[in-house]
């Protein structure tokens, strides 16, 4: 492969076809390199109240660092539709993503932002023949959400975090996405018995599918968990790396969580394989993660080859 690249580059040099002032040389070289290397397609799944148009900067970062990469931002469940139940979103995104996977013989990468990170976990757990290499979870509440944020005040103006469980842990509440991963540390029994989504994915509620889900999830090659202390929305921010509150609202880091210690869905296995990467970046507010070039270069770029 390297020989082919050198030979073609040599022919181009002898023809002198770089254009005025050699301005075309870098572009031609980048395109040729992309064709030779063959970067895997990147699939982006947005979060709560987002749409595909919000990820232009991230698309640009990817194409500047890995020219020729096929980047697809899935245009589903935009804005208010992102409040629909998580399992419904999983099935919808799965149907849109599966053809991209089928056309990518060498596999694909996922970048899944905020709520989208939980959607992607549902896809990876339930799709037995996925070919995802890097699963990049970008500031996603992987261990759940429990905080009085602006999102909460907008959605439930009469409620605060301490009493939202009255609504979320009901059949009606479970029809709203945020309630599917609302994790009240003071009402764990209600959470485990009522959560139709996160408690199942995290093995906190028994499921006959848990063994298959773990097997499917572990087909990924890398799990990259990105978050930071100045996020301002994901609460606690360590949830983006599977840390969460105990019943005193003290954060227990991932390595001390039961879901890790018991290797419920594969975190400990990924760590033992060397395929679990944590990337923490201070100074980034939640809405800017996908537009921050430093975050891209530090936490994502090297896992998109």
mmCIF file of C-alpha atoms in Angstrom:
data_model
loop_
_atom_site.group_PDB
_atom_site.id
_atom_site.type_symbol
_atom_site.label_atom_id
_atom_site.label_comp_id
_atom_site.label_asym_id
_atom_site.label_seq_id
_atom_site.Cartn_x
_atom_site.Cartn_y
_atom_site.Cartn_z
ATOM 1 C CA UNK A 1 0.000 0.000 0.000
ATOM 2 C CA UNK A 2 2.816 2.423 0.888
ATOM 3 C CA UNK A 3 4.551 1.479 -2.356
ATOM 4 C CA UNK A 4 1.455 2.347 -4.365
ATOM 5 C CA UNK A 5 1.233 5.732 -2.661
ATOM 6 C CA UNK A 6 4.900 6.491 -3.396
ATOM 7 C CA UNK A 7 4.586 5.444 -7.030
ATOM 8 C CA UNK A 8 1.528 7.571 -7.663
ATOM 9 C CA UNK A 9 3.081 10.546 -5.864
ATOM 10 C CA UNK A 10 6.196 10.177 -8.034
ATOM 11 C CA UNK A 11 4.162 10.188 -11.251
ATOM 12 C CA UNK A 12 2.344 13.335 -10.162
ATOM 13 C CA UNK A 13 5.616 15.082 -9.348
ATOM 14 C CA UNK A 14 7.114 14.264 -12.756
ATOM 15 C CA UNK A 15 4.016 15.595 -14.513
ATOM 16 C CA UNK A 16 4.268 18.846 -12.569
ATOM 17 C CA UNK A 17 0.490 19.042 -12.164
ATOM 18 C CA UNK A 18 0.321 20.808 -8.820
ATOM 19 C CA UNK A 19 -1.180 23.951 -10.275
ATOM 20 C CA UNK A 20 -0.325 27.605 -9.762
ATOM 21 C CA UNK A 21 2.231 28.206 -7.016
ATOM 22 C CA UNK A 22 1.827 24.579 -5.995
ATOM 23 C CA UNK A 23 -1.439 25.345 -4.206
ATOM 24 C CA UNK A 24 -3.060 22.120 -5.374
ATOM 25 C CA UNK A 25 -0.320 19.878 -3.991
ATOM 26 C CA UNK A 26 -1.589 19.733 -0.392
ATOM 27 C CA UNK A 27 -5.153 19.124 -1.555
ATOM 28 C CA UNK A 28 -4.151 16.383 -3.986
ATOM 29 C CA UNK A 29 -1.923 14.785 -1.392
ATOM 30 C CA UNK A 30 -4.668 14.849 1.231
ATOM 31 C CA UNK A 31 -7.217 13.304 -1.114
ATOM 32 C CA UNK A 32 -4.770 10.614 -2.193
ATOM 33 C CA UNK A 33 -3.868 9.843 1.400
ATOM 34 C CA UNK A 34 -7.549 9.507 2.315
ATOM 35 C CA UNK A 35 -8.064 7.105 -0.578
ATOM 36 C CA UNK A 36 -5.068 5.009 0.450
ATOM 37 C CA UNK A 37 -5.724 5.009 4.199
ATOM 38 C CA UNK A 38 -9.491 4.661 3.884
ATOM 39 C CA UNK A 39 -10.768 6.345 7.022
ATOM 40 C CA UNK A 40 -13.813 4.630 8.454
ATOM 41 C CA UNK A 41 -17.149 6.444 8.152
ATOM 42 C CA UNK A 42 -18.179 8.479 11.183
ATOM 43 C CA UNK A 43 -21.781 8.496 12.380
ATOM 44 C CA UNK A 44 -22.905 11.301 14.716
ATOM 45 C CA UNK A 45 -25.996 11.061 16.919
ATOM 46 C CA UNK A 46 -27.249 14.290 18.480
ATOM 47 C CA UNK A 47 -28.648 14.952 21.945
ATOM 48 C CA UNK A 48 -31.674 16.482 23.628
ATOM 49 C CA UNK A 49 -33.203 19.424 21.683
ATOM 50 C CA UNK A 50 -30.426 19.287 19.067
ATOM 51 C CA UNK A 51 -30.598 18.755 15.328
ATOM 52 C CA UNK A 52 -28.174 17.593 12.684
ATOM 53 C CA UNK A 53 -27.349 21.182 11.723
ATOM 54 C CA UNK A 54 -25.686 21.814 15.090
ATOM 55 C CA UNK A 55 -22.648 19.676 14.241
ATOM 56 C CA UNK A 56 -21.063 21.561 11.342
ATOM 57 C CA UNK A 57 -17.958 22.437 13.366
ATOM 58 C CA UNK A 58 -17.415 18.825 14.368
ATOM 59 C CA UNK A 59 -17.828 17.710 10.757
ATOM 60 C CA UNK A 60 -15.252 20.300 9.739
ATOM 61 C CA UNK A 61 -12.778 19.177 12.423
ATOM 62 C CA UNK A 62 -13.055 15.595 11.203
ATOM 63 C CA UNK A 63 -12.598 16.431 7.528
ATOM 64 C CA UNK A 64 -9.670 18.730 8.207
ATOM 65 C CA UNK A 65 -7.817 16.121 10.253
ATOM 66 C CA UNK A 66 -8.951 13.060 8.275
ATOM 67 C CA UNK A 67 -9.658 14.261 4.712
ATOM 68 C CA UNK A 68 -12.164 12.273 2.756
ATOM 69 C CA UNK A 69 -13.934 10.835 5.791
ATOM 70 C CA UNK A 70 -17.609 10.135 5.185
ATOM 71 C CA UNK A 71 -19.382 11.892 8.073
ATOM 72 C CA UNK A 72 -23.123 11.417 8.597
ATOM 73 C CA UNK A 73 -25.137 13.301 11.219
ATOM 74 C CA UNK A 74 -28.375 11.375 11.582
ATOM 75 C CA UNK A 75 -31.325 13.720 11.069
ATOM 76 C CA UNK A 76 -33.944 12.141 13.308
ATOM 77 C CA UNK A 77 -35.786 13.071 16.512
ATOM 78 C CA UNK A 78 -34.735 16.713 16.226
ATOM 79 C CA UNK A 79 -35.570 19.387 18.784
ATOM 80 C CA UNK A 80 -38.823 18.563 20.588
ATOM 81 C CA UNK A 81 -38.986 15.097 19.046
ATOM 82 C CA UNK A 82 -35.911 14.207 21.112
ATOM 83 C CA UNK A 83 -38.251 13.891 24.096
ATOM 84 C CA UNK A 84 -39.776 10.734 22.645
ATOM 85 C CA UNK A 85 -39.071 7.494 24.556
ATOM 86 C CA UNK A 86 -35.518 6.222 24.369
ATOM 87 C CA UNK A 87 -36.361 2.781 22.989
ATOM 88 C CA UNK A 88 -38.354 4.408 20.186
ATOM 89 C CA UNK A 89 -35.349 6.562 19.359
ATOM 90 C CA UNK A 90 -33.032 3.547 19.470
ATOM 91 C CA UNK A 91 -35.141 1.752 16.883
ATOM 92 C CA UNK A 92 -35.413 4.826 14.663
ATOM 93 C CA UNK A 93 -31.710 5.644 14.729
ATOM 94 C CA UNK A 94 -30.837 1.984 14.290
ATOM 95 C CA UNK A 95 -32.893 1.768 11.106
ATOM 96 C CA UNK A 96 -31.148 4.844 9.699
ATOM 97 C CA UNK A 97 -27.644 3.758 10.725
ATOM 98 C CA UNK A 98 -27.738 0.091 9.751
ATOM 99 C CA UNK A 99 -27.441 0.662 5.971
ATOM 100 C CA UNK A 100 -24.340 2.813 6.576
ATOM 101 C CA UNK A 101 -22.802 -0.042 8.548
ATOM 102 C CA UNK A 102 -23.639 -2.547 5.833
ATOM 103 C CA UNK A 103 -21.826 -0.425 3.257
ATOM 104 C CA UNK A 104 -18.722 -0.050 5.434
ATOM 105 C CA UNK A 105 -16.746 -3.285 5.136
ATOM 106 C CA UNK A 106 -14.059 -2.036 7.533
ATOM 107 C CA UNK A 107 -16.533 -0.744 10.120
ATOM 108 C CA UNK A 108 -17.661 2.660 11.365
ATOM 109 C CA UNK A 109 -17.114 5.015 14.285
ATOM 110 C CA UNK A 110 -19.793 6.517 16.549
ATOM 111 C CA UNK A 111 -19.694 9.997 18.056
ATOM 112 C CA UNK A 112 -22.746 10.304 20.274
ATOM 113 C CA UNK A 113 -23.454 13.516 22.144
ATOM 114 C CA UNK A 114 -25.345 13.974 25.409
ATOM 115 C CA UNK A 115 -28.614 11.994 25.317
ATOM 116 C CA UNK A 116 -27.392 10.569 22.023
ATOM 117 C CA UNK A 117 -24.704 8.657 23.917
ATOM 118 C CA UNK A 118 -27.423 6.669 25.640
ATOM 119 C CA UNK A 119 -29.233 6.125 22.349
ATOM 120 C CA UNK A 120 -26.018 4.699 20.917
ATOM 121 C CA UNK A 121 -25.597 2.365 23.866
ATOM 122 C CA UNK A 122 -29.046 1.011 23.152
ATOM 123 C CA UNK A 123 -28.089 0.437 19.523
ATOM 124 C CA UNK A 124 -24.785 -1.239 20.397
ATOM 125 C CA UNK A 125 -26.442 -3.473 22.979
ATOM 126 C CA UNK A 126 -29.299 -4.657 20.791
ATOM 127 C CA UNK A 127 -27.660 -4.884 17.364
ATOM 128 C CA UNK A 128 -25.838 -8.210 17.178
ATOM 129 C CA UNK A 129 -24.029 -7.573 13.902
ATOM 130 C CA UNK A 130 -22.898 -3.974 14.353
ATOM 131 C CA UNK A 131 -19.385 -3.084 13.208
ATOM 132 C CA UNK A 132 -18.616 -0.061 15.397
ATOM 133 C CA UNK A 133 -14.934 0.381 16.170
ATOM 134 C CA UNK A 134 -14.703 3.531 18.309
ATOM 135 C CA UNK A 135 -17.728 4.520 20.377
ATOM 136 C CA UNK A 136 -17.063 8.091 21.481
ATOM 137 C CA UNK A 137 -19.499 9.148 24.172
ATOM 138 C CA UNK A 138 -19.402 12.948 24.251
ATOM 139 C CA UNK A 139 -20.655 14.349 27.561
ATOM 140 C CA UNK A 140 -23.428 11.786 27.896
ATOM 141 C CA UNK A 141 -25.212 10.912 31.185
ATOM 142 C CA UNK A 142 -24.178 7.261 30.993
ATOM 143 C CA UNK A 143 -24.874 6.613 34.676
ATOM 144 C CA UNK A 144 -27.985 8.784 34.713
ATOM 145 C CA UNK A 145 -28.988 12.359 35.443
ATOM 146 C CA UNK A 146 -29.882 14.048 38.745
ATOM 147 C CA UNK A 147 -29.626 17.823 38.795
ATOM 148 C CA UNK A 148 -31.555 21.102 38.794
ATOM 149 C CA UNK A 149 -30.447 22.286 35.360
ATOM 150 C CA UNK A 150 -31.957 24.783 32.937
ATOM 151 C CA UNK A 151 -33.222 21.837 30.890
ATOM 152 C CA UNK A 152 -35.119 20.543 33.905
ATOM 153 C CA UNK A 153 -36.623 23.962 34.689
ATOM 154 C CA UNK A 154 -37.744 24.300 31.072
ATOM 155 C CA UNK A 155 -39.340 20.867 30.902
ATOM 156 C CA UNK A 156 -40.778 20.704 34.416
ATOM 157 C CA UNK A 157 -41.159 24.280 35.741
ATOM 158 C CA UNK A 158 -43.149 23.128 38.781
ATOM 159 C CA UNK A 159 -40.680 20.435 39.811
ATOM 160 C CA UNK A 160 -37.147 20.227 41.173
ATOM 161 C CA UNK A 161 -34.745 17.308 41.268
ATOM 162 C CA UNK A 162 -35.876 16.140 44.706
ATOM 163 C CA UNK A 163 -39.482 15.547 43.652
ATOM 164 C CA UNK A 164 -39.230 14.787 39.929
ATOM 165 C CA UNK A 165 -39.291 11.076 40.764
ATOM 166 C CA UNK A 166 -43.018 11.425 41.506
ATOM 167 C CA UNK A 167 -43.532 11.996 37.784
ATOM 168 C CA UNK A 168 -40.616 10.217 36.130
ATOM 169 C CA UNK A 169 -41.155 6.883 37.861
ATOM 170 C CA UNK A 170 -44.641 6.434 36.463
ATOM 171 C CA UNK A 171 -45.876 4.898 33.229
ATOM 172 C CA UNK A 172 -46.605 8.368 31.849
ATOM 173 C CA UNK A 173 -43.207 9.695 32.906
ATOM 174 C CA UNK A 174 -41.430 6.853 31.153
ATOM 175 C CA UNK A 175 -42.847 8.121 27.869
ATOM 176 C CA UNK A 176 -40.437 11.070 28.065
ATOM 177 C CA UNK A 177 -36.784 10.493 27.229
ATOM 178 C CA UNK A 178 -35.213 12.323 30.160
ATOM 179 C CA UNK A 179 -37.257 10.237 32.601
ATOM 180 C CA UNK A 180 -35.854 7.076 30.995
ATOM 181 C CA UNK A 181 -32.463 7.955 32.500
ATOM 182 C CA UNK A 182 -33.483 10.023 35.521
ATOM 183 C CA UNK A 183 -31.590 8.382 38.383
ATOM 184 C CA UNK A 184 -32.658 9.636 41.802
ATOM 185 C CA UNK A 185 -30.053 8.386 44.319
ATOM 186 C CA UNK A 186 -32.566 8.792 47.158
ATOM 187 C CA UNK A 187 -35.141 6.516 45.529
ATOM 188 C CA UNK A 188 -33.096 3.698 44.023
ATOM 189 C CA UNK A 189 -35.786 1.065 44.447
ATOM 190 C CA UNK A 190 -38.274 3.150 42.498
ATOM 191 C CA UNK A 191 -35.659 3.837 39.846
ATOM 192 C CA UNK A 192 -34.740 0.185 39.421
ATOM 193 C CA UNK A 193 -38.353 -0.960 39.279
ATOM 194 C CA UNK A 194 -39.612 1.859 37.049
ATOM 195 C CA UNK A 195 -36.836 2.803 34.651
ATOM 196 C CA UNK A 196 -37.637 1.222 31.290
ATOM 197 C CA UNK A 197 -34.291 2.134 29.779
ATOM 198 C CA UNK A 198 -31.189 3.032 31.787
ATOM 199 C CA UNK A 199 -31.770 0.568 34.624
ATOM 200 C CA UNK A 200 -32.010 -2.181 32.002
ATOM 201 C CA UNK A 201 -28.915 -1.091 30.088
ATOM 202 C CA UNK A 202 -26.891 -0.747 33.292
ATOM 203 C CA UNK A 203 -28.034 -4.111 34.618
ATOM 204 C CA UNK A 204 -29.660 -2.548 37.652
ATOM 205 C CA UNK A 205 -32.931 -4.150 36.622
ATOM 206 C CA UNK A 206 -32.899 -7.765 35.507
ATOM 207 C CA UNK A 207 -33.447 -8.555 31.849
ATOM 208 C CA UNK A 208 -33.447 -11.806 29.937
ATOM 209 C CA UNK A 209 -31.448 -9.964 27.267
ATOM 210 C CA UNK A 210 -28.551 -8.885 29.484
ATOM 211 C CA UNK A 211 -26.128 -11.626 28.366
ATOM 212 C CA UNK A 212 -26.714 -10.937 24.676
ATOM 213 C CA UNK A 213 -26.540 -7.186 25.228
ATOM 214 C CA UNK A 214 -23.151 -7.499 26.904
ATOM 215 C CA UNK A 215 -21.830 -9.685 24.096
ATOM 216 C CA UNK A 216 -23.025 -7.186 21.504
ATOM 217 C CA UNK A 217 -21.658 -4.162 23.355
ATOM 218 C CA UNK A 218 -18.225 -5.738 23.715
ATOM 219 C CA UNK A 219 -17.855 -5.924 19.942
ATOM 220 C CA UNK A 220 -16.711 -2.292 20.005
ATOM 221 C CA UNK A 221 -12.954 -1.807 19.804
ATOM 222 C CA UNK A 222 -12.708 1.377 21.885
ATOM 223 C CA UNK A 223 -14.976 3.170 24.352
ATOM 224 C CA UNK A 224 -14.032 6.831 24.784
ATOM 225 C CA UNK A 225 -15.801 8.657 27.628
ATOM 226 C CA UNK A 226 -15.530 12.450 27.423
ATOM 227 C CA UNK A 227 -16.695 14.918 30.063
ATOM 228 C CA UNK A 228 -15.585 17.712 32.327
ATOM 229 C CA UNK A 229 -16.226 19.552 35.602
ATOM 230 C CA UNK A 230 -17.598 22.738 34.014
ATOM 231 C CA UNK A 231 -20.266 21.013 31.912
ATOM 232 C CA UNK A 232 -23.150 22.572 33.839
ATOM 233 C CA UNK A 233 -25.821 20.162 32.554
ATOM 234 C CA UNK A 234 -24.742 16.547 33.083
ATOM 235 C CA UNK A 235 -25.144 16.037 36.825
ATOM 236 C CA UNK A 236 -22.946 14.861 38.304
ATOM 237 C CA UNK A 237 -20.551 15.516 35.430
ATOM 238 C CA UNK A 238 -18.819 12.231 36.307
ATOM 239 C CA UNK A 239 -21.890 10.439 34.951
ATOM 240 C CA UNK A 240 -20.291 11.014 31.549
ATOM 241 C CA UNK A 241 -17.648 8.527 32.759
ATOM 242 C CA UNK A 242 -20.032 6.216 34.658
ATOM 243 C CA UNK A 243 -19.506 7.852 38.047
ATOM 244 C CA UNK A 244 -22.599 8.771 40.047
ATOM 245 C CA UNK A 245 -24.010 9.908 43.379
ATOM 246 C CA UNK A 246 -24.494 7.638 46.351
ATOM 247 C CA UNK A 247 -27.453 8.307 48.640
ATOM 248 C CA UNK A 248 -25.507 11.142 50.294
ATOM 249 C CA UNK A 249 -24.936 12.760 46.897
ATOM 250 C CA UNK A 250 -21.228 11.990 47.115
ATOM 251 C CA UNK A 251 -19.814 10.999 43.740
ATOM 252 C CA UNK A 252 -18.610 7.417 43.480
ATOM 253 C CA UNK A 253 -16.223 7.041 40.552
ATOM 254 C CA UNK A 254 -16.788 4.390 37.888
ATOM 255 C CA UNK A 255 -14.110 2.011 39.200
ATOM 256 C CA UNK A 256 -16.035 1.706 42.479
ATOM 257 C CA UNK A 257 -19.482 1.335 40.972
ATOM 258 C CA UNK A 258 -21.184 -2.066 41.134
ATOM 259 C CA UNK A 259 -21.832 -2.014 37.388
ATOM 260 C CA UNK A 260 -18.065 -1.833 36.856
ATOM 261 C CA UNK A 261 -16.972 -4.211 39.602
ATOM 262 C CA UNK A 262 -19.469 -6.854 38.487
ATOM 263 C CA UNK A 263 -18.677 -6.172 34.825
ATOM 264 C CA UNK A 264 -22.407 -6.096 34.195
ATOM 265 C CA UNK A 265 -22.223 -5.009 30.552
ATOM 266 C CA UNK A 266 -18.481 -5.059 29.905
ATOM 267 C CA UNK A 267 -16.806 -1.933 31.326
ATOM 268 C CA UNK A 268 -14.276 -3.930 33.334
ATOM 269 C CA UNK A 269 -13.572 -6.157 30.342
ATOM 270 C CA UNK A 270 -12.945 -3.108 28.162
ATOM 271 C CA UNK A 271 -10.583 -1.704 30.794
ATOM 272 C CA UNK A 272 -8.692 -5.000 30.997
ATOM 273 C CA UNK A 273 -8.362 -4.998 27.207
ATOM 274 C CA UNK A 274 -6.957 -1.474 27.306
ATOM 275 C CA UNK A 275 -9.945 -0.264 25.316
ATOM 276 C CA UNK A 276 -11.572 2.065 27.869
ATOM 277 C CA UNK A 277 -10.393 5.667 27.554
ATOM 278 C CA UNK A 278 -11.400 8.528 29.856
ATOM 279 C CA UNK A 279 -10.852 12.078 28.624
ATOM 280 C CA UNK A 280 -11.666 14.929 31.014
ATOM 281 C CA UNK A 281 -11.478 18.546 29.845
ATOM 282 C CA UNK A 282 -12.147 21.511 32.168
ATOM 283 C CA UNK A 283 -13.620 24.787 31.006
ATOM 284 C CA UNK A 284 -16.160 23.384 28.525
ATOM 285 C CA UNK A 285 -19.856 24.075 28.961
ATOM 286 C CA UNK A 286 -22.281 21.407 27.833
ATOM 287 C CA UNK A 287 -23.492 23.050 24.624
ATOM 288 C CA UNK A 288 -19.941 23.575 23.325
ATOM 289 C CA UNK A 289 -18.460 20.069 23.472
ATOM 290 C CA UNK A 290 -19.030 19.336 19.791
ATOM 291 C CA UNK A 291 -17.746 22.748 18.679
ATOM 292 C CA UNK A 292 -14.552 22.814 20.754
ATOM 293 C CA UNK A 293 -11.504 22.099 18.619
ATOM 294 C CA UNK A 294 -9.293 21.375 21.634
ATOM 295 C CA UNK A 295 -11.716 18.670 22.758
ATOM 296 C CA UNK A 296 -11.674 17.172 19.280
ATOM 297 C CA UNK A 297 -7.895 17.009 19.019
ATOM 298 C CA UNK A 298 -7.359 15.851 22.592
ATOM 299 C CA UNK A 299 -10.173 13.338 22.937
ATOM 300 C CA UNK A 300 -11.467 12.237 19.529
ATOM 301 C CA UNK A 301 -9.073 12.673 16.635
ATOM 302 C CA UNK A 302 -6.818 9.695 17.314
ATOM 303 C CA UNK A 303 -9.766 7.277 17.633
ATOM 304 C CA UNK A 304 -11.256 8.068 14.215
ATOM 305 C CA UNK A 305 -8.766 6.262 11.994
#
